[in-house]
Short mmCIF file of C-alpha atoms in Angstrom, two decimals:
data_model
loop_
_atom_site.label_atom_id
_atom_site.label_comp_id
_atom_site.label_asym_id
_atom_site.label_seq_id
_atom_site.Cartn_x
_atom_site.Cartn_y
_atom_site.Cartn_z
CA UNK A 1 0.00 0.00 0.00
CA UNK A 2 1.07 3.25 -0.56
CA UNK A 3 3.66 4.49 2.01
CA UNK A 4 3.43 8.37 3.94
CA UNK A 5 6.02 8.13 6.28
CA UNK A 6 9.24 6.80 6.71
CA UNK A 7 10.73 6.02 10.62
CA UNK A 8 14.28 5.29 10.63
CA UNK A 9 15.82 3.60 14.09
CA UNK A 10 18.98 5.00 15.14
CA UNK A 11 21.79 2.89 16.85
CA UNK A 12 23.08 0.49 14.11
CA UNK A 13 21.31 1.97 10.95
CA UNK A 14 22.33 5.09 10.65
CA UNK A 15 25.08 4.85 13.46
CA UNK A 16 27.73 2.66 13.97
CA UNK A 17 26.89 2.42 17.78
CA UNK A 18 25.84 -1.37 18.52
CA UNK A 19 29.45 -2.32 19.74
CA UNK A 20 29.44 0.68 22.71
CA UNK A 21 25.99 -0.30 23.91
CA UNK A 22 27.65 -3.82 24.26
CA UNK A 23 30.83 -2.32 25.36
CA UNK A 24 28.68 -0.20 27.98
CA UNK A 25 26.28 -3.07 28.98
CA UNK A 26 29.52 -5.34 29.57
CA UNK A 27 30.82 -2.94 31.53
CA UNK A 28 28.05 -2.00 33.94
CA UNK A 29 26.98 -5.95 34.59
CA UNK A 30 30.67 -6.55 35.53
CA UNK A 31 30.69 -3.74 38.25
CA UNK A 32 27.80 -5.95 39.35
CA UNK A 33 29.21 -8.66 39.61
CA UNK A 34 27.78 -10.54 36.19
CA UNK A 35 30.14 -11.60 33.87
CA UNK A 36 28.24 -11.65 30.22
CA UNK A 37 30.52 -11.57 27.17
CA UNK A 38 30.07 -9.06 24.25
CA UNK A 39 28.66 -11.70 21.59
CA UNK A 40 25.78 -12.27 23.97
CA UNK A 41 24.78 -9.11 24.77
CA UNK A 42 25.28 -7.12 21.25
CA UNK A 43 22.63 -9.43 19.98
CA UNK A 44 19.90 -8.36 22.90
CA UNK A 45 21.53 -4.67 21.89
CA UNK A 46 17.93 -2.87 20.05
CA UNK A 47 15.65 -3.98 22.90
CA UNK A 48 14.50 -1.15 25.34
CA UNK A 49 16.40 -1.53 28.24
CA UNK A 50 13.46 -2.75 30.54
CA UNK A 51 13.39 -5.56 28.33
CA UNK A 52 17.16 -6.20 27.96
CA UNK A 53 17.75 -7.06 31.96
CA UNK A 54 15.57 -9.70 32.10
CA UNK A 55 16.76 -11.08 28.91
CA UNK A 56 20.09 -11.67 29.91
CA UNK A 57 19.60 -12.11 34.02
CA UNK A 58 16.29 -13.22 34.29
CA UNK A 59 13.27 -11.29 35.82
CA UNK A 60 14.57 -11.78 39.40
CA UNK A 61 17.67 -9.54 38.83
CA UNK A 62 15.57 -7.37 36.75
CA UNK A 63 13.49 -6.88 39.99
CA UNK A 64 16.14 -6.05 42.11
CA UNK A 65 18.65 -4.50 40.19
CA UNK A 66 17.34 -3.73 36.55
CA UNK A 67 17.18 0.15 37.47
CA UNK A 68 20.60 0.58 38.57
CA UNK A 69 21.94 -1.68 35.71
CA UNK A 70 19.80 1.04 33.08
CA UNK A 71 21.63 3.79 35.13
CA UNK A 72 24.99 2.83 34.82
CA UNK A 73 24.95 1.30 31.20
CA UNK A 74 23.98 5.15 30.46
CA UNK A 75 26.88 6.63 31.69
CA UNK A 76 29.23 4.16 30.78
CA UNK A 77 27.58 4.83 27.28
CA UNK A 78 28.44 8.72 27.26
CA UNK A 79 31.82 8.21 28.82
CA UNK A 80 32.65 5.95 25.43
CA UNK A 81 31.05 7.89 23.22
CA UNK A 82 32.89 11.15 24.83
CA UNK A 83 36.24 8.65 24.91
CA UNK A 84 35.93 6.73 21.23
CA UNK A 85 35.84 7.21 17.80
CA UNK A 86 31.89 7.17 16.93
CA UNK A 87 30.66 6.72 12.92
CA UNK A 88 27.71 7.55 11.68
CA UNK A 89 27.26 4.98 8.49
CA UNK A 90 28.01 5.96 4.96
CA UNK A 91 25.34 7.88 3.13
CA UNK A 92 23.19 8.09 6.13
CA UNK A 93 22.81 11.29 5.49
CA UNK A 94 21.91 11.11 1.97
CA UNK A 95 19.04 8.55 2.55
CA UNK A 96 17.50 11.14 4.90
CA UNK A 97 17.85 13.77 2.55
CA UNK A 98 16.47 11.36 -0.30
CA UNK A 99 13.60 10.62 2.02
CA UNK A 100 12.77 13.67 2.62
CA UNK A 101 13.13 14.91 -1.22
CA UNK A 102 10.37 12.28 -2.25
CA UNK A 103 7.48 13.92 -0.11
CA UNK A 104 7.98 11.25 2.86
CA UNK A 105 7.16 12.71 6.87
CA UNK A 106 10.38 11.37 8.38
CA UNK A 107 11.40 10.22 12.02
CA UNK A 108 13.96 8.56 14.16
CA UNK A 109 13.13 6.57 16.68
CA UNK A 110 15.32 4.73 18.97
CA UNK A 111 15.30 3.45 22.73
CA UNK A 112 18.60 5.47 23.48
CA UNK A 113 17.93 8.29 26.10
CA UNK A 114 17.96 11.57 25.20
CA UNK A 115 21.70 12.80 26.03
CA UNK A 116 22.94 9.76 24.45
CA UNK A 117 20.95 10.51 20.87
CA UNK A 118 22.68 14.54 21.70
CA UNK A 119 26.07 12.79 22.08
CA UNK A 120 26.34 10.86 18.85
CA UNK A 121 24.88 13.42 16.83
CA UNK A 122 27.84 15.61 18.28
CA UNK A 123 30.11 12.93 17.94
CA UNK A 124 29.58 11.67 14.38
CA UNK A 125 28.09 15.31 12.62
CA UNK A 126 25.46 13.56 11.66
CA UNK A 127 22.98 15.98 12.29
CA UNK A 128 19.54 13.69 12.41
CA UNK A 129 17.28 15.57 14.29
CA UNK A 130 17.50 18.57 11.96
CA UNK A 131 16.89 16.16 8.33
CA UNK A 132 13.86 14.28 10.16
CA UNK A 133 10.64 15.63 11.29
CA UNK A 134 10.26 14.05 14.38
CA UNK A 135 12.62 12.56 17.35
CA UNK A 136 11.27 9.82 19.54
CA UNK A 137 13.56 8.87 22.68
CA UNK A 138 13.45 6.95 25.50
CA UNK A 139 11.62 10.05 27.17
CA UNK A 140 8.56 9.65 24.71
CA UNK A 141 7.72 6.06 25.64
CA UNK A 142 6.50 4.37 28.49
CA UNK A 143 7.70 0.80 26.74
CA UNK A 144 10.22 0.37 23.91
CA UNK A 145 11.18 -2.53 21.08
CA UNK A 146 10.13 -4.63 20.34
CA UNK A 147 6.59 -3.25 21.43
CA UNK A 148 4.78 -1.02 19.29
CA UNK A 149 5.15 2.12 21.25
CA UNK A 150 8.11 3.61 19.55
CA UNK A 151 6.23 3.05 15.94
CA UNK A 152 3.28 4.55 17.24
CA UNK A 153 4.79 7.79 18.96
CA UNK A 154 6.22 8.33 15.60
CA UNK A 155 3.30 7.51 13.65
CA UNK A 156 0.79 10.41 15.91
CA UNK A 157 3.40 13.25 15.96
CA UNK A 158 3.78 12.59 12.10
CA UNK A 159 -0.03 13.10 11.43
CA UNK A 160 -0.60 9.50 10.16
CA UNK A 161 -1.83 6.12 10.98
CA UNK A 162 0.79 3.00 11.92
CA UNK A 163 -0.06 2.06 8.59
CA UNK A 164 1.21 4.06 7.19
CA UNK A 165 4.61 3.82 7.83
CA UNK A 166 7.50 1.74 7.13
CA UNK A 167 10.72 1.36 9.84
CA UNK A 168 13.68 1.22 8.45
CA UNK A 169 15.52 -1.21 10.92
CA UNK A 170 18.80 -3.51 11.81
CA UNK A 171 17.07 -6.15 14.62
CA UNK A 172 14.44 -8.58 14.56
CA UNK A 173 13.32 -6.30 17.65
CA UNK A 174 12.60 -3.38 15.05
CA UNK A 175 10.62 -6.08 12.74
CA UNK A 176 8.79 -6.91 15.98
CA UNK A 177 7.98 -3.05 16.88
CA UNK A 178 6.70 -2.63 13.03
CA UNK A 179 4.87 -5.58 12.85
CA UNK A 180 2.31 -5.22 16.42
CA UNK A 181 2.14 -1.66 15.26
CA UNK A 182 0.57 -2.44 11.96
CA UNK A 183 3.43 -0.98 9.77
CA UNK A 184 6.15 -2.73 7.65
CA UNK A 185 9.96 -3.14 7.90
CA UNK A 186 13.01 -2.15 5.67
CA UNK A 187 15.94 -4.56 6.98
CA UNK A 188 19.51 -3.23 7.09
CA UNK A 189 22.11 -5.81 7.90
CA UNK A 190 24.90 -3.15 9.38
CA UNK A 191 24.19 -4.70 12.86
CA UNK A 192 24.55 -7.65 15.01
CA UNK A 193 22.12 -9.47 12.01
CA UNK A 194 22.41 -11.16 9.16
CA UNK A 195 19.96 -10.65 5.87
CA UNK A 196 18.89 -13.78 6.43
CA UNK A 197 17.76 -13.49 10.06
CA UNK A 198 16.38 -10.87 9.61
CA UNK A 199 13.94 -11.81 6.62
CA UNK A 200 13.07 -14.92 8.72
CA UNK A 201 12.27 -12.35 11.25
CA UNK A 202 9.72 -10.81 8.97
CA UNK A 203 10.72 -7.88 7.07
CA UNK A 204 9.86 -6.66 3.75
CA UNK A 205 13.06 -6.81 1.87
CA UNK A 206 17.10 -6.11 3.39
CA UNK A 207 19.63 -4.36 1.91
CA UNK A 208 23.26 -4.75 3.23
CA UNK A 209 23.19 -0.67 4.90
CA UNK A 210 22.01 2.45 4.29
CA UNK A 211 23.91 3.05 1.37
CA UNK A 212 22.39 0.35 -0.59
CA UNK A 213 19.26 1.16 0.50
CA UNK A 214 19.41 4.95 -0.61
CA UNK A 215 20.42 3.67 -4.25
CA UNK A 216 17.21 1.89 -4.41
CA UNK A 217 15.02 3.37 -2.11
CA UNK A 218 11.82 3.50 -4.74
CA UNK A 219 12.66 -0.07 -5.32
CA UNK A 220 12.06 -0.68 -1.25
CA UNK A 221 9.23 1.91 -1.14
CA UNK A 222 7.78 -0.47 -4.32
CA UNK A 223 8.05 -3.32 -2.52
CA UNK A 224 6.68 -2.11 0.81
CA UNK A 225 3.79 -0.40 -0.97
CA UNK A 226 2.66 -2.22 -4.09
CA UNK A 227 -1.11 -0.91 -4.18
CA UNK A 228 -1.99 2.73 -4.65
CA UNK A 229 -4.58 3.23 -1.39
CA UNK A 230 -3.29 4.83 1.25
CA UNK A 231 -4.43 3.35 4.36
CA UNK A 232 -5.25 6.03 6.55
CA UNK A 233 -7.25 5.17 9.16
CA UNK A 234 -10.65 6.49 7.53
CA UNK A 235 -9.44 3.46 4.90
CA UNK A 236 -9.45 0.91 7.50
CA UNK A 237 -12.65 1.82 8.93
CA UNK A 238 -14.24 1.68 5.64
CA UNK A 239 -12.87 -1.71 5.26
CA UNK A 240 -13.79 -3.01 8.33
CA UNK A 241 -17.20 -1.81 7.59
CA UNK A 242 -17.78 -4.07 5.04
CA UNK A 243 -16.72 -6.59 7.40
CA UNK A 244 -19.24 -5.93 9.71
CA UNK A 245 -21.77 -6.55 7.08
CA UNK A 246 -20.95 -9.66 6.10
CA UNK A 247 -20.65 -10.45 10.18
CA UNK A 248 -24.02 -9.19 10.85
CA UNK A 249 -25.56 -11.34 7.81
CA UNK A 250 -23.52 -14.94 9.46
CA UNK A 251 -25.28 -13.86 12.81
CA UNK A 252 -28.81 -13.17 11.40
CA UNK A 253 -28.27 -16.33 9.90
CA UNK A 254 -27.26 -18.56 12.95
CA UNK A 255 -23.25 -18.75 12.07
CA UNK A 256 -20.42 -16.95 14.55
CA UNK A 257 -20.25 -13.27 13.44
CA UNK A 258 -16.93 -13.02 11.07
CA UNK A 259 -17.34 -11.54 8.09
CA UNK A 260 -14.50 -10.72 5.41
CA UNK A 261 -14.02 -9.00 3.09
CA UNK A 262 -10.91 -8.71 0.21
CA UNK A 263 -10.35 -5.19 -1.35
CA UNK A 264 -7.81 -5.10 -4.54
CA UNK A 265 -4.59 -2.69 -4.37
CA UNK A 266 -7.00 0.78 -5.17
CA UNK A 267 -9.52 -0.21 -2.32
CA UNK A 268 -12.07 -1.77 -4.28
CA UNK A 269 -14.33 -4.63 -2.60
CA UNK A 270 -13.71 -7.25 -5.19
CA UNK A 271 -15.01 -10.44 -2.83
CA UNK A 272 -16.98 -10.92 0.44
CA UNK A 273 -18.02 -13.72 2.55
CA UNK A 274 -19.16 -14.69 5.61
CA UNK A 275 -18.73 -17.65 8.08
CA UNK A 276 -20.99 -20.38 7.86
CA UNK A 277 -19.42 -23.30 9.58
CA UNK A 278 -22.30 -23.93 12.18
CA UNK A 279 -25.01 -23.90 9.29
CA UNK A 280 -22.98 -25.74 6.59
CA UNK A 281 -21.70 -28.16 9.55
CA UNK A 282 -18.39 -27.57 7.24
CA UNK A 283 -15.38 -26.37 9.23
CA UNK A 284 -13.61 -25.02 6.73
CA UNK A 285 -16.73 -22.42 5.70
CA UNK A 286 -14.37 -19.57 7.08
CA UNK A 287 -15.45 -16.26 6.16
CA UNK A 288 -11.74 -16.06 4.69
CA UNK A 289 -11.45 -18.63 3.49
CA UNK A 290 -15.06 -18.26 1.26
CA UNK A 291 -14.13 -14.75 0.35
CA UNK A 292 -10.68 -16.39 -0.88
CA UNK A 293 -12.46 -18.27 -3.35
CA UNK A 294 -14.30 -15.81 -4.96
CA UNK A 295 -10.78 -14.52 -6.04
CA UNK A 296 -9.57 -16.04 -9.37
CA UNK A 297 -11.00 -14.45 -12.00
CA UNK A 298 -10.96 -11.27 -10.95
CA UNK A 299 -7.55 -10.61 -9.16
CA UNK A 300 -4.11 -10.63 -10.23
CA UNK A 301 -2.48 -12.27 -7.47
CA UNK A 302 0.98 -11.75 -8.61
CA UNK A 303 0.27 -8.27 -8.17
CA UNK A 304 0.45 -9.03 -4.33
CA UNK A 305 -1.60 -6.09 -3.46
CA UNK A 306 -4.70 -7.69 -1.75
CA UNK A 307 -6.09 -6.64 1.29
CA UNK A 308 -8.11 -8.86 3.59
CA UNK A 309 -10.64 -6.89 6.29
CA UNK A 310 -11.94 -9.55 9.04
CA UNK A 311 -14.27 -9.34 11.85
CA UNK A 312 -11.97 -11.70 13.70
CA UNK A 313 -8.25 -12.40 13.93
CA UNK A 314 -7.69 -15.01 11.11
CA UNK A 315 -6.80 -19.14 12.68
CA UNK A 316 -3.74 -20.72 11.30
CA UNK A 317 -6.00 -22.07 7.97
CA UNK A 318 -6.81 -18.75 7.02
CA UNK A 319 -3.70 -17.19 7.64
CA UNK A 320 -1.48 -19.51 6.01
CA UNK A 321 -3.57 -18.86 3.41
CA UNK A 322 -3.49 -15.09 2.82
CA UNK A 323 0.04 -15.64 2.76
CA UNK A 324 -0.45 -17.93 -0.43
CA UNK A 325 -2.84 -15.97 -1.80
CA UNK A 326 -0.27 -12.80 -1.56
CA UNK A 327 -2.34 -10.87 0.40
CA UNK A 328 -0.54 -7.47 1.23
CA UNK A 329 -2.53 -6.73 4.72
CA UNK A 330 -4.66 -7.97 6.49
CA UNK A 331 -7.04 -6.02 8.89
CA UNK A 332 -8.75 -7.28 11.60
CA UNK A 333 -11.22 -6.56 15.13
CA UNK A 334 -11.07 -8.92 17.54
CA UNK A 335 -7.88 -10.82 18.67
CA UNK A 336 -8.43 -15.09 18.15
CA UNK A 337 -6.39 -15.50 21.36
CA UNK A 338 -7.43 -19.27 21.30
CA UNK A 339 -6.39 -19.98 17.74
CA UNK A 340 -5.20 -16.88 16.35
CA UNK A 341 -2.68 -17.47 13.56
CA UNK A 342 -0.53 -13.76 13.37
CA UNK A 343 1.55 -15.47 15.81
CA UNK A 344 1.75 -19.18 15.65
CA UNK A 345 2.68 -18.89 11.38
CA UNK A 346 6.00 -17.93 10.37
CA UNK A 347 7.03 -15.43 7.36
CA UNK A 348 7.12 -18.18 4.51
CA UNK A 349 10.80 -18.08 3.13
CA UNK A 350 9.79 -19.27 -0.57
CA UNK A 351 10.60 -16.83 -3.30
CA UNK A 352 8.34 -13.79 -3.87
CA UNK A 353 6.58 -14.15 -0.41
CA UNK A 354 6.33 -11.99 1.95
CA UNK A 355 4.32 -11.60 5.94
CA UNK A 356 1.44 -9.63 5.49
CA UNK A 357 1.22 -6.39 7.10
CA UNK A 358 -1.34 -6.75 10.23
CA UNK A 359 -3.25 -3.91 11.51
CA UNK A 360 -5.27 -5.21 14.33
CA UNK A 361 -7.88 -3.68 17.11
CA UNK A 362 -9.87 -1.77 13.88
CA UNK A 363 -13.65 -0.88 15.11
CA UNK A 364 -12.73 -3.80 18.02
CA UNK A 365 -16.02 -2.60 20.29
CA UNK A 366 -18.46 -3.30 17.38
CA UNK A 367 -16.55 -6.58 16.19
CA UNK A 368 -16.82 -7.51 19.70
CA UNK A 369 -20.48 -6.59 20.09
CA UNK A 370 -21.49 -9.26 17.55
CA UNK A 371 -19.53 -11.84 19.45
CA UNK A 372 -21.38 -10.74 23.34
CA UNK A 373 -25.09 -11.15 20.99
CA UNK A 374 -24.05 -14.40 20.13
CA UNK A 375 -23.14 -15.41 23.45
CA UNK A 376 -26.29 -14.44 24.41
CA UNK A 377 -28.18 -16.65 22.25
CA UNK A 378 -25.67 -19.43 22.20
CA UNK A 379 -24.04 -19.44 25.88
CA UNK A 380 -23.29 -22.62 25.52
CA UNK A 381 -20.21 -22.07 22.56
CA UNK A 382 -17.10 -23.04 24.49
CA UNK A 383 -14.54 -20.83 21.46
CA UNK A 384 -16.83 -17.81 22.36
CA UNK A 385 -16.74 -17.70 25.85
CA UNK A 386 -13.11 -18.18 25.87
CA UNK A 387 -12.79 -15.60 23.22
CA UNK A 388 -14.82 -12.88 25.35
CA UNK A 389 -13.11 -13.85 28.62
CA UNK A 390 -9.62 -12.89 26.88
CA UNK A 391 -10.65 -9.15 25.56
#
């Protein structure tokens, strides 16, 4: 889908910081007494630091200590960046510049505090805060990678939906942050990852840093965004609209209220279903998996533009097979908790596909509505009552 914005991460894609955040972390856990050796801790080096204790101690020294540990890694942190020679990556600056140039609304965001982010950008002359629109820090999060936080931070002082955007990353902790946001990730390999891990971790396409990546940014753009709608977030209501329909008509009929719906890369409704598996007494009627095969015909699925709207987060079936179909993003309601599949199903490593963006939570209360009328009518439904308990 088309692409607005463009949020870069910091430490490791446009800086050549990942070793002194190990360096740092090395040191501070020795003056505690924990001896952890470089190769283990640059490749935890991305996560927010609440999440980086616990990762490496456990949750019982992240109880007891993980504040002081934060501290001191900082500190250390300034004292080598004050004390070393710091790099910002070649043509860094030029791929903000060429960002900027196309029309994009560009950020950083990065889990480093504040002073830190002031530090390298005196240290390196890479002067990132004044070629992006928008900084995010530490400061403007509650919770960092690889939750969604940073991504959506970005995304609200940008102007535009999660969606919207695409984070350009070097950790499968970025991918993570991109993907429970709803955007997409560019993968640069200039930190402790390889291409390879970091396509099975999900992202759209890798390039080997951001020099690569500036030569063929349209190319990445391309394949981040190969429809022309723009999925603001008036986009994905009106998708999820036509969901609802097709939920309300499986409910008036006596089936569980998901409805689907599959738009083609300009917006336009070109199939909708609805469940019918109680009815049919066919478990496989999925409302996905009916609108799927209304598809040939009328689609080009090598095109891989498709966008599936759901009242429900798709099961492992239909999942697994919106990634064969090509489907491009799927939106959802209601989280499948029980038997979601946006969790439990892998990117698929075969040529030419790719994970589906995932945009989930869209009109939730009315998705969920459907669900509580059933349950009133059907109390007895074991996968509803679990599914209500859960949201």
């Amino acid at each position: 889908m088309a692409i607005d914005a463009i949020i870069f991460d910091l430490d490791g894609t446009l800086v050549d910081t990942v070793g002194l955040h190990a360096t740092a972390w090395r040191l501070a856990l020795e003056r505690a007494g924990y001896g952890v050796g470089e190769d283990r801790l640059v490749r935890e080096i991305g996560k927010a630091g609440a999440f980086f204790v616990p990762a490496v101690l456990g949750e019982r020294i992240e109880a007891d200590e993980g504040d002081a540990l934060r501290e001191a890694h900082d500190s250390l942190y300034l004292d080598l960046v004050a004390s070393r020679e710091v790099r910002s990556f070649s043509c860094a600056e030029r791929l903000l510049r060429a960002a900027s140039e196309r029309g994009f609304k560009t950020a950083i965001s990065t889990g480093s505090a504040r002073d830190g982010v002031e530090r390298v950008i005196d240290a390196t002359g890479l002067k990132v805060t004044d070629l992006v629109d928008v900084a995010i820090t530490d400061a403007d999060v509650t919770s960092g990678k690889p939750g969604p936080e940073p991504v959506f931070a970005a995304a609200e002082r940008l102007g535009v939906a999660p969606s919207q955007c695409v984070l350009v990353g070097d950790t499968p902790f970025d991918v993570e942050c991109a993907r429970r946001a709803g955007a997409v990730t560019i993968g640069v390999a200039t930190g402790a990852y390889t291409q390879e891990e970091l396509l099975a971790s999900g992202a759209r396409v890798v390039y080997a840093d951001v020099a690569e990546l500036g030569e063929r940014l349209d190319e990445a753009v391309r394949i981040c965004s190969p429809g022309s709608i723009h999925l603001t977030r008036e986009v994905l209501d009106g998708l999820m609209g036509e969901a609802l329909g097709e939920a309300k008509i499986a409910l008036d009929g006596g089936n569980l209220p998901v409805g689907a719906v599959v738009a083609d890369g300009a917006g336009k409704v070109v199939a909708r279903a609805h469940s019918r598996t109680e009815t049919s007494g066919n478990f496989l009627d999925h409302a996905e998996m009916r609108a799927f095969g209304k598809l040939p015909g009328k689609v080009d699925f090598t095109r891989r533009e498709l966008i599936l709207a759901t009242t429900l987060e798709p099961c492992v079936m239909c999942y697994g097979a919106a990634m064969g179909a090509r489907v491009e993003t799927i939106l959802y309601g209601l989280d499948g908790p029980s038997n979601g599949g946006v969790d439990r199903c892998l990117p698929m490593r075969s040529p030419g596909m790719i994970p589906p963006r995932v945009v989930a939570g869209i009109r939730i209360d009315e998705c969920r509505a459907l669900f509580e009328a059933w349950r009133r009518k059907h109390p007895e439904t074991p996968f509803v009552q679990d599914l209500l308990m859960r949201v």
